[in-house]
CSV table of C-alpha atoms in Angstrom, one decimal:
chain,number,residue,atom,x,y,z
V,21,UNK,CA,22.4,3.5,-7.6
V,22,UNK,CA,19.1,5.3,-7.1
V,23,UNK,CA,16.0,5.2,-9.5
V,24,UNK,CA,13.8,8.3,-9.4
V,25,UNK,CA,10.3,8.2,-10.5
V,26,UNK,CA,8.2,11.4,-10.8
V,27,UNK,CA,4.6,11.7,-10.0
V,28,UNK,CA,3.5,14.6,-12.1
V,29,UNK,CA,0.5,16.5,-10.7
V,30,UNK,CA,-1.0,20.0,-11.5
V,31,UNK,CA,-0.5,21.4,-7.9
V,32,UNK,CA,2.4,19.4,-6.4
V,33,UNK,CA,4.6,16.9,-8.1
V,34,UNK,CA,7.0,14.9,-6.3
V,35,UNK,CA,9.8,12.2,-6.5
V,36,UNK,CA,9.9,8.6,-5.6
V,37,UNK,CA,13.5,7.8,-4.9
V,38,UNK,CA,14.3,4.1,-4.8
V,39,UNK,CA,17.7,2.8,-4.0
V,40,UNK,CA,19.0,-0.6,-5.3
V,41,UNK,CA,19.8,-3.6,-3.0
V,42,UNK,CA,23.5,-4.7,-3.3
V,43,UNK,CA,24.0,-7.6,-5.5
V,44,UNK,CA,25.0,-9.9,-2.7
V,45,UNK,CA,22.4,-12.2,-1.3
V,46,UNK,CA,19.8,-10.0,0.5
V,47,UNK,CA,20.3,-11.4,4.1
V,48,UNK,CA,20.2,-9.3,7.3
V,49,UNK,CA,23.0,-6.8,7.1
V,50,UNK,CA,25.2,-5.1,9.4
V,51,UNK,CA,23.1,-2.4,11.3
V,52,UNK,CA,25.9,0.1,10.4
V,53,UNK,CA,25.8,-0.6,6.7
V,54,UNK,CA,25.2,2.5,4.5
V,55,UNK,CA,21.6,3.1,3.8
V,56,UNK,CA,19.5,5.6,1.9
V,57,UNK,CA,17.8,6.4,5.2
V,58,UNK,CA,21.0,8.2,6.0
V,59,UNK,CA,20.2,10.7,3.1
V,60,UNK,CA,16.7,11.4,4.5
V,61,UNK,CA,17.6,14.7,6.1
V,62,UNK,CA,19.6,15.8,2.9
V,63,UNK,CA,16.8,14.9,0.6
V,64,UNK,CA,14.3,16.9,2.7
V,65,UNK,CA,16.5,19.8,3.2
V,66,UNK,CA,16.6,20.2,-0.7
V,67,UNK,CA,12.8,20.7,-0.6
V,68,UNK,CA,13.1,23.8,1.5
V,69,UNK,CA,10.8,22.5,4.3
V,70,UNK,CA,10.3,24.2,7.6
V,71,UNK,CA,12.7,23.1,10.4
V,72,UNK,CA,10.3,21.3,12.7
V,73,UNK,CA,9.7,17.5,12.0
V,74,UNK,CA,7.5,15.0,13.8
V,75,UNK,CA,8.6,11.4,12.9
V,76,UNK,CA,5.8,8.9,13.3
V,77,UNK,CA,6.5,5.2,13.6
V,78,UNK,CA,5.8,2.1,15.6
V,79,UNK,CA,7.9,0.6,18.4
V,80,UNK,CA,9.4,-2.2,16.3
V,81,UNK,CA,10.2,0.1,13.2
V,82,UNK,CA,11.6,2.8,15.4
V,83,UNK,CA,13.8,0.4,17.3
V,84,UNK,CA,15.3,-0.8,13.8
V,85,UNK,CA,15.6,2.4,11.9
V,86,UNK,CA,14.7,5.3,14.2
V,87,UNK,CA,18.1,6.2,15.3
V,88,UNK,CA,19.4,6.3,11.8
V,89,UNK,CA,16.4,8.5,10.5
V,90,UNK,CA,16.5,10.9,13.4
V,91,UNK,CA,20.4,11.3,13.1
V,92,UNK,CA,20.1,12.0,9.4
V,93,UNK,CA,17.3,14.6,10.1
V,94,UNK,CA,19.2,16.4,12.9
V,95,UNK,CA,22.4,16.5,11.0
V,96,UNK,CA,20.4,18.4,8.2
V,97,UNK,CA,19.3,21.0,10.7
V,98,UNK,CA,15.9,19.7,11.4
V,99,UNK,CA,14.3,19.8,15.0
V,100,UNK,CA,12.9,16.3,15.4
V,101,UNK,CA,10.1,15.0,17.8
V,102,UNK,CA,8.7,11.6,17.6
V,103,UNK,CA,5.5,9.7,18.0
V,104,UNK,CA,5.1,6.0,18.4
V,105,UNK,CA,1.7,4.3,17.5
V,106,UNK,CA,0.7,0.7,18.0
V,107,UNK,CA,1.2,-1.6,14.9
V,108,UNK,CA,-1.7,-3.2,13.3
V,109,UNK,CA,-4.7,-2.4,11.1
V,110,UNK,CA,-7.1,-2.3,14.2
V,111,UNK,CA,-5.1,0.7,15.6
V,112,UNK,CA,-5.8,2.8,12.5
V,113,UNK,CA,-8.4,4.8,14.2
V,114,UNK,CA,-9.3,8.4,15.2
V,115,UNK,CA,-8.1,7.5,18.7
V,116,UNK,CA,-4.6,7.1,17.3
V,117,UNK,CA,-4.8,10.3,15.2
V,118,UNK,CA,-5.7,12.2,18.4
V,119,UNK,CA,-2.5,11.1,19.9
V,120,UNK,CA,-0.6,12.4,17.0
V,121,UNK,CA,-2.4,15.7,17.2
V,122,UNK,CA,-1.5,16.0,20.8
V,123,UNK,CA,2.2,15.5,20.1
V,124,UNK,CA,2.0,18.0,17.2
V,125,UNK,CA,0.5,20.6,19.5
V,126,UNK,CA,3.1,19.9,22.2
V,127,UNK,CA,5.8,20.5,19.7
V,128,UNK,CA,4.1,23.6,18.1
V,129,UNK,CA,4.1,22.2,14.6
V,130,UNK,CA,3.6,24.9,12.1
V,131,UNK,CA,2.2,25.1,8.6
V,132,UNK,CA,5.8,24.8,7.2
V,133,UNK,CA,6.4,21.8,9.4
V,134,UNK,CA,6.6,18.1,8.3
V,135,UNK,CA,5.2,14.8,9.5
V,136,UNK,CA,7.5,11.9,8.3
V,137,UNK,CA,5.9,8.5,8.2
V,138,UNK,CA,8.5,5.8,8.9
V,139,UNK,CA,6.6,2.5,8.6
V,140,UNK,CA,4.2,0.4,6.8
V,141,UNK,CA,0.8,1.3,5.3
V,142,UNK,CA,-0.9,1.8,8.7
V,143,UNK,CA,1.7,4.4,9.7
V,144,UNK,CA,1.7,6.0,6.4
V,145,UNK,CA,-2.2,6.3,6.1
V,146,UNK,CA,-2.5,7.8,9.6
V,147,UNK,CA,0.5,10.2,9.3
V,148,UNK,CA,-0.8,11.3,5.9
V,149,UNK,CA,-4.3,11.9,7.4
V,150,UNK,CA,-3.0,13.8,10.4
V,151,UNK,CA,-0.8,16.0,8.1
V,152,UNK,CA,-3.7,16.6,5.9
V,153,UNK,CA,-5.9,17.9,8.6
V,154,UNK,CA,-3.4,19.4,11.2
V,155,UNK,CA,-3.5,23.2,10.6
V,156,UNK,CA,-5.6,22.4,7.5
V,157,UNK,CA,-2.7,20.8,5.8
V,158,UNK,CA,1.1,20.4,6.5
V,159,UNK,CA,3.9,18.6,4.6
V,160,UNK,CA,4.2,14.9,4.9
V,161,UNK,CA,7.2,12.6,3.6
V,162,UNK,CA,6.7,8.9,3.2
V,163,UNK,CA,9.5,6.5,4.2
V,164,UNK,CA,7.9,3.2,3.8
V,165,UNK,CA,9.4,0.1,5.4
V,166,UNK,CA,7.1,-2.7,4.0
V,167,UNK,CA,7.0,-4.0,0.4
V,168,UNK,CA,3.2,-3.2,0.5
V,169,UNK,CA,3.8,0.4,1.5
V,170,UNK,CA,6.7,0.8,-1.0
V,171,UNK,CA,4.7,-0.3,-4.0
V,172,UNK,CA,1.3,1.0,-3.1
V,173,UNK,CA,0.0,2.9,-0.1
V,174,UNK,CA,2.9,5.4,0.3
V,175,UNK,CA,2.4,6.7,-3.2
V,176,UNK,CA,-0.7,8.7,-4.4
V,177,UNK,CA,-1.8,10.7,-1.4
V,178,UNK,CA,-4.6,8.4,-0.2
V,179,UNK,CA,-4.7,8.9,3.5
V,180,UNK,CA,-7.2,7.7,6.2
V,181,UNK,CA,-8.3,5.7,9.0
V,182,UNK,CA,-10.9,3.0,9.5
V,183,UNK,CA,-14.5,3.2,10.8
V,184,UNK,CA,-15.7,0.1,12.8
V,185,UNK,CA,-18.1,-0.5,9.8
V,186,UNK,CA,-15.6,-0.1,7.0
V,187,UNK,CA,-12.0,0.4,5.9
V,188,UNK,CA,-10.6,3.8,5.1
V,189,UNK,CA,-14.1,5.5,5.3
V,190,UNK,CA,-12.5,8.4,7.0
V,191,UNK,CA,-9.9,10.1,5.1
V,192,UNK,CA,-8.4,12.8,2.6
V,193,UNK,CA,-6.2,13.1,-0.4
V,194,UNK,CA,-2.9,14.6,0.6
V,195,UNK,CA,0.2,14.1,-1.5
V,196,UNK,CA,3.5,13.7,0.1
V,197,UNK,CA,6.4,15.9,-0.7
V,198,UNK,CA,8.9,12.9,-1.2
V,199,UNK,CA,8.6,9.1,-1.0
V,200,UNK,CA,11.9,7.5,0.0
V,201,UNK,CA,12.3,3.9,-0.7
V,202,UNK,CA,15.1,1.9,0.8
V,203,UNK,CA,14.8,-1.9,-0.2
V,204,UNK,CA,17.5,-2.7,2.5
V,205,UNK,CA,14.9,-2.3,5.2
V,206,UNK,CA,12.9,-5.2,3.7
V,207,UNK,CA,15.6,-7.4,5.4
V,208,UNK,CA,13.9,-7.0,8.7
V,209,UNK,CA,10.4,-7.6,7.5
V,210,UNK,CA,8.5,-10.7,8.5
V,211,UNK,CA,7.9,-13.2,5.8
V,212,UNK,CA,4.1,-12.8,6.0
V,213,UNK,CA,4.3,-9.0,5.5
V,214,UNK,CA,6.6,-9.6,2.5
V,215,UNK,CA,4.0,-12.0,1.0
V,216,UNK,CA,1.3,-9.3,1.7
V,217,UNK,CA,3.2,-6.8,-0.4
V,218,UNK,CA,3.5,-9.2,-3.4
V,219,UNK,CA,-0.2,-9.2,-3.5
V,220,UNK,CA,-0.2,-5.6,-4.6
V,221,UNK,CA,2.8,-6.4,-7.0
V,222,UNK,CA,0.7,-9.0,-8.7
V,223,UNK,CA,-2.2,-6.6,-8.9
V,224,UNK,CA,0.0,-4.2,-11.0
V,225,UNK,CA,0.8,-7.1,-13.3
V,226,UNK,CA,-2.8,-7.9,-13.9
V,227,UNK,CA,-4.1,-4.3,-14.3
V,228,UNK,CA,-1.3,-2.5,-16.0
V,229,UNK,CA,1.9,-4.3,-16.7
V,230,UNK,CA,2.0,-7.7,-18.4
V,231,UNK,CA,5.7,-7.8,-18.6
V,232,UNK,CA,5.9,-7.4,-14.9
V,233,UNK,CA,3.4,-10.3,-14.6
V,234,UNK,CA,5.5,-12.4,-16.9
V,235,UNK,CA,8.8,-11.8,-14.9
V,236,UNK,CA,7.0,-12.8,-11.7
V,237,UNK,CA,5.8,-16.0,-13.4
V,238,UNK,CA,9.4,-16.7,-14.4
V,239,UNK,CA,10.6,-16.5,-10.9
V,240,UNK,CA,11.0,-19.9,-9.1
V,241,UNK,CA,9.9,-18.7,-5.7
V,242,UNK,CA,8.3,-15.5,-4.5
V,243,UNK,CA,7.2,-16.4,-1.0
V,244,UNK,CA,10.3,-15.1,0.8
V,245,UNK,CA,12.8,-12.2,0.2
V,246,UNK,CA,15.8,-14.4,0.3
V,247,UNK,CA,14.7,-16.4,-2.8
V,248,UNK,CA,14.1,-13.2,-4.9
V,249,UNK,CA,17.2,-12.0,-6.5
V,250,UNK,CA,18.1,-8.3,-5.8
V,251,UNK,CA,17.6,-7.3,-9.5
V,252,UNK,CA,14.1,-8.7,-9.5
V,253,UNK,CA,13.4,-6.7,-6.2
V,254,UNK,CA,14.6,-3.5,-8.0
V,255,UNK,CA,12.3,-4.3,-11.0
V,256,UNK,CA,9.3,-5.0,-8.6
V,257,UNK,CA,9.8,-1.8,-6.9
V,258,UNK,CA,10.4,0.4,-10.0
V,259,UNK,CA,7.9,-1.1,-12.2
V,260,UNK,CA,5.0,-1.1,-9.5
V,261,UNK,CA,5.9,2.5,-8.5
V,262,UNK,CA,6.0,3.5,-12.0
V,263,UNK,CA,2.5,2.0,-12.7
V,264,UNK,CA,1.2,3.7,-9.6
V,265,UNK,CA,2.7,7.0,-10.6
V,266,UNK,CA,1.3,6.8,-14.1
V,267,UNK,CA,-2.2,6.1,-12.9
V,268,UNK,CA,-2.1,8.8,-10.2
V,269,UNK,CA,-0.6,11.5,-12.6
V,270,UNK,CA,-3.5,10.8,-14.9
V,271,UNK,CA,-6.2,10.8,-12.3
V,272,UNK,CA,-5.1,12.1,-8.8
V,273,UNK,CA,-8.4,11.8,-7.0
V,274,UNK,CA,-10.0,8.8,-8.5
V,275,UNK,CA,-12.4,10.5,-10.8
V,276,UNK,CA,-12.0,7.6,-13.4
V,277,UNK,CA,-8.8,5.6,-14.2
V,278,UNK,CA,-7.5,5.5,-10.7
V,279,UNK,CA,-10.3,3.4,-9.7
V,280,UNK,CA,-8.3,0.3,-11.4
V,281,UNK,CA,-5.9,0.4,-8.4
V,282,UNK,CA,-8.7,-1.1,-6.4
V,283,UNK,CA,-8.5,-4.4,-8.1
V,284,UNK,CA,-9.1,-7.2,-5.6
V,285,UNK,CA,-9.9,-4.5,-3.0
V,286,UNK,CA,-13.7,-4.5,-3.1
V,287,UNK,CA,-14.2,-8.1,-1.7
V,288,UNK,CA,-10.8,-7.8,0.0
V,289,UNK,CA,-11.8,-4.8,2.2
V,290,UNK,CA,-15.2,-6.6,3.2
V,291,UNK,CA,-13.1,-9.6,4.2
V,292,UNK,CA,-10.7,-7.5,6.3
V,293,UNK,CA,-13.6,-5.7,7.9
V,294,UNK,CA,-15.6,-8.7,8.8
V,295,UNK,CA,-12.6,-10.5,10.3
V,296,UNK,CA,-12.0,-7.5,12.6
V,297,UNK,CA,-8.7,-6.7,10.9
V,298,UNK,CA,-7.1,-9.5,12.8
V,299,UNK,CA,-7.4,-12.8,11.0
V,300,UNK,CA,-6.1,-11.6,7.6
V,301,UNK,CA,-3.8,-8.8,6.7
V,302,UNK,CA,-4.5,-6.4,3.9
V,303,UNK,CA,-2.4,-8.1,1.3
V,304,UNK,CA,-4.0,-11.5,2.1
V,305,UNK,CA,-7.4,-10.0,1.7
V,306,UNK,CA,-6.4,-8.4,-1.6
V,307,UNK,CA,-5.2,-11.8,-2.8
V,308,UNK,CA,-8.5,-13.4,-2.0
V,309,UNK,CA,-10.3,-10.5,-3.6
V,310,UNK,CA,-8.3,-10.9,-6.7
V,311,UNK,CA,-9.2,-14.6,-7.0
V,312,UNK,CA,-12.8,-13.6,-6.6
V,313,UNK,CA,-12.8,-10.7,-9.0
V,314,UNK,CA,-11.0,-13.0,-11.6
V,315,UNK,CA,-13.6,-15.6,-11.4
V,316,UNK,CA,-16.5,-13.1,-11.7
V,317,UNK,CA,-14.6,-11.8,-14.9
V,318,UNK,CA,-14.8,-15.4,-16.2
V,319,UNK,CA,-18.3,-15.9,-15.3
V,320,UNK,CA,-19.3,-12.7,-17.1
V,321,UNK,CA,-17.3,-13.7,-20.1
V,322,UNK,CA,-14.8,-10.9,-19.9
V,323,UNK,CA,-11.8,-13.0,-19.2
V,324,UNK,CA,-10.4,-16.3,-20.2
V,325,UNK,CA,-10.2,-19.3,-17.8
V,326,UNK,CA,-6.6,-19.9,-18.5
V,327,UNK,CA,-5.7,-16.3,-17.5
V,328,UNK,CA,-7.5,-16.6,-14.1
V,329,UNK,CA,-5.6,-19.8,-13.6
V,330,UNK,CA,-2.3,-18.0,-14.3
V,331,UNK,CA,-3.2,-15.3,-11.8
V,332,UNK,CA,-4.2,-17.8,-9.1
V,333,UNK,CA,-1.0,-19.9,-9.6
V,334,UNK,CA,1.0,-16.7,-9.1
V,335,UNK,CA,-0.8,-15.9,-6.0
V,336,UNK,CA,-0.3,-19.3,-4.7
V,337,UNK,CA,3.4,-19.1,-5.6
V,338,UNK,CA,3.7,-16.2,-3.2
V,339,UNK,CA,2.1,-18.2,-0.4
V,340,UNK,CA,-1.0,-16.1,-0.3
V,341,UNK,CA,-4.4,-17.4,0.3
V,342,UNK,CA,-6.9,-18.1,-2.5
V,343,UNK,CA,-9.8,-19.2,-0.2
V,344,UNK,CA,-12.1,-17.2,2.0
V,345,UNK,CA,-11.5,-17.6,5.7
V,346,UNK,CA,-13.6,-20.2,7.4
V,347,UNK,CA,-16.6,-18.7,9.3
V,348,UNK,CA,-17.1,-15.6,7.0
V,349,UNK,CA,-20.7,-15.2,6.2
V,350,UNK,CA,-21.3,-14.8,2.4
V,351,UNK,CA,-24.4,-12.8,2.9
V,352,UNK,CA,-22.4,-10.5,5.3
V,353,UNK,CA,-19.8,-9.8,2.6
V,354,UNK,CA,-22.7,-8.9,0.2
V,355,UNK,CA,-24.1,-6.4,2.7
V,356,UNK,CA,-20.7,-5.1,3.4
V,357,UNK,CA,-19.9,-4.2,-0.1
V,358,UNK,CA,-22.7,-1.7,-0.1
V,359,UNK,CA,-20.4,0.4,2.4
V,360,UNK,CA,-17.5,0.4,-0.1
V,361,UNK,CA,-16.1,3.8,-1.0
V,362,UNK,CA,-16.7,3.0,-4.7
V,363,UNK,CA,-20.4,2.4,-4.5
V,364,UNK,CA,-22.2,4.8,-6.8
V,365,UNK,CA,-26.0,5.3,-6.9
V,366,UNK,CA,-26.3,2.1,-4.7
V,367,UNK,CA,-24.2,0.0,-7.2
V,368,UNK,CA,-21.0,-1.7,-6.3
V,369,UNK,CA,-18.3,-1.1,-8.8
V,370,UNK,CA,-15.9,-3.9,-9.6
V,371,UNK,CA,-12.4,-3.8,-11.3
V,372,UNK,CA,-12.6,-6.7,-13.6
V,373,UNK,CA,-9.7,-8.1,-15.9
V,374,UNK,CA,-10.1,-8.6,-19.6
V,375,UNK,CA,-6.6,-9.9,-20.2
V,376,UNK,CA,-3.2,-9.8,-18.4
V,377,UNK,CA,-2.4,-6.1,-18.2
V,378,UNK,CA,-5.9,-4.8,-19.0
V,379,UNK,CA,-9.0,-4.3,-16.8
V,380,UNK,CA,-12.3,-2.6,-17.0
V,381,UNK,CA,-14.6,-1.1,-14.2
V,382,UNK,CA,-18.2,-1.9,-14.1
V,383,UNK,CA,-21.1,-1.8,-11.8
V,384,UNK,CA,-23.1,-4.5,-13.7
V,385,UNK,CA,-22.3,-7.4,-11.5
V,386,UNK,CA,-25.4,-9.3,-10.4
V,387,UNK,CA,-25.5,-10.2,-6.8
V,388,UNK,CA,-26.1,-13.8,-7.7
V,389,UNK,CA,-22.9,-14.0,-9.6
V,390,UNK,CA,-21.0,-12.6,-6.5
V,391,UNK,CA,-22.6,-15.2,-4.2
V,392,UNK,CA,-21.9,-18.1,-6.7
V,393,UNK,CA,-18.3,-17.2,-6.9
V,394,UNK,CA,-17.9,-16.6,-3.1
V,395,UNK,CA,-19.6,-20.0,-2.5
V,396,UNK,CA,-17.0,-21.5,-4.7
V,397,UNK,CA,-14.2,-20.2,-2.5
């Protein structure tokens, strides 16, 4: 069964296609078992794209799924070249993009050509940015292989790379032509990466979907895929993707509403940057950022203490951190916040919850409150 969610945009709408996990226990499956990856070529052919495709991945993902994806594309008549980039946030740089450009040039990618991102958020962001800027913009298809990318980064057209002084400071909006989500690929995902994705899922519960939040609370364990029932995985994917699609459809380029998707990211990005993108991953940083934002909201009288306790308990249930990493300087966090993309007229904008499922955006957060909260973490 495939669920289709539409991202409705004025210039280029597209579909998020999500297949269901089988009802059997989600353990590692036979490599030859049917997968929606086998339908990638057919789905892309239906979009009337050009014949040249550049598949971008990292070595691990390419080893697991590259053969299947390439076979699907070639059987649908596409001419496929591939590019492998190193895994990890610290490689999300212009140097990696240069390698991608070089291979695009070698294979004479044209304006009708397509880059396919097969991987997690780092691969998706870099491939999207390269597609946005090669020949002033070519097609991109997102095939996310991590939970975090499935529910968040593969959807909405935000692309980019990091600057040494800040995350995603270099980028462009470039919407995909298709997002193909096959939850079966999560079976090869390391546990830490699964937990990282759950941070974004919890985020959707806090900012948009109180029912999703309640369903997560009702689950006994959320820290490993094997403890989460297939029907809950499908619910997590469909409700999270629907939330992202709803917000993006209303505000494609973050003119207003879309800013709520940055809940937990303001302090989270600062923590990532200050730890060199090595100590904590994106989901862990967002979890820390949500704990901080929740407490800021309580201290400002916007949110009830029992609600922030519910949020923090859910974060802990997924095995995500709720404390700042040791050695991170609080004053450096305050300074780094000024480099955040959401700063306006020198004021840092925070997404703060007012109840489960509802948030507000404000730039009226005193630095002393931020310091106080961070010192308590």
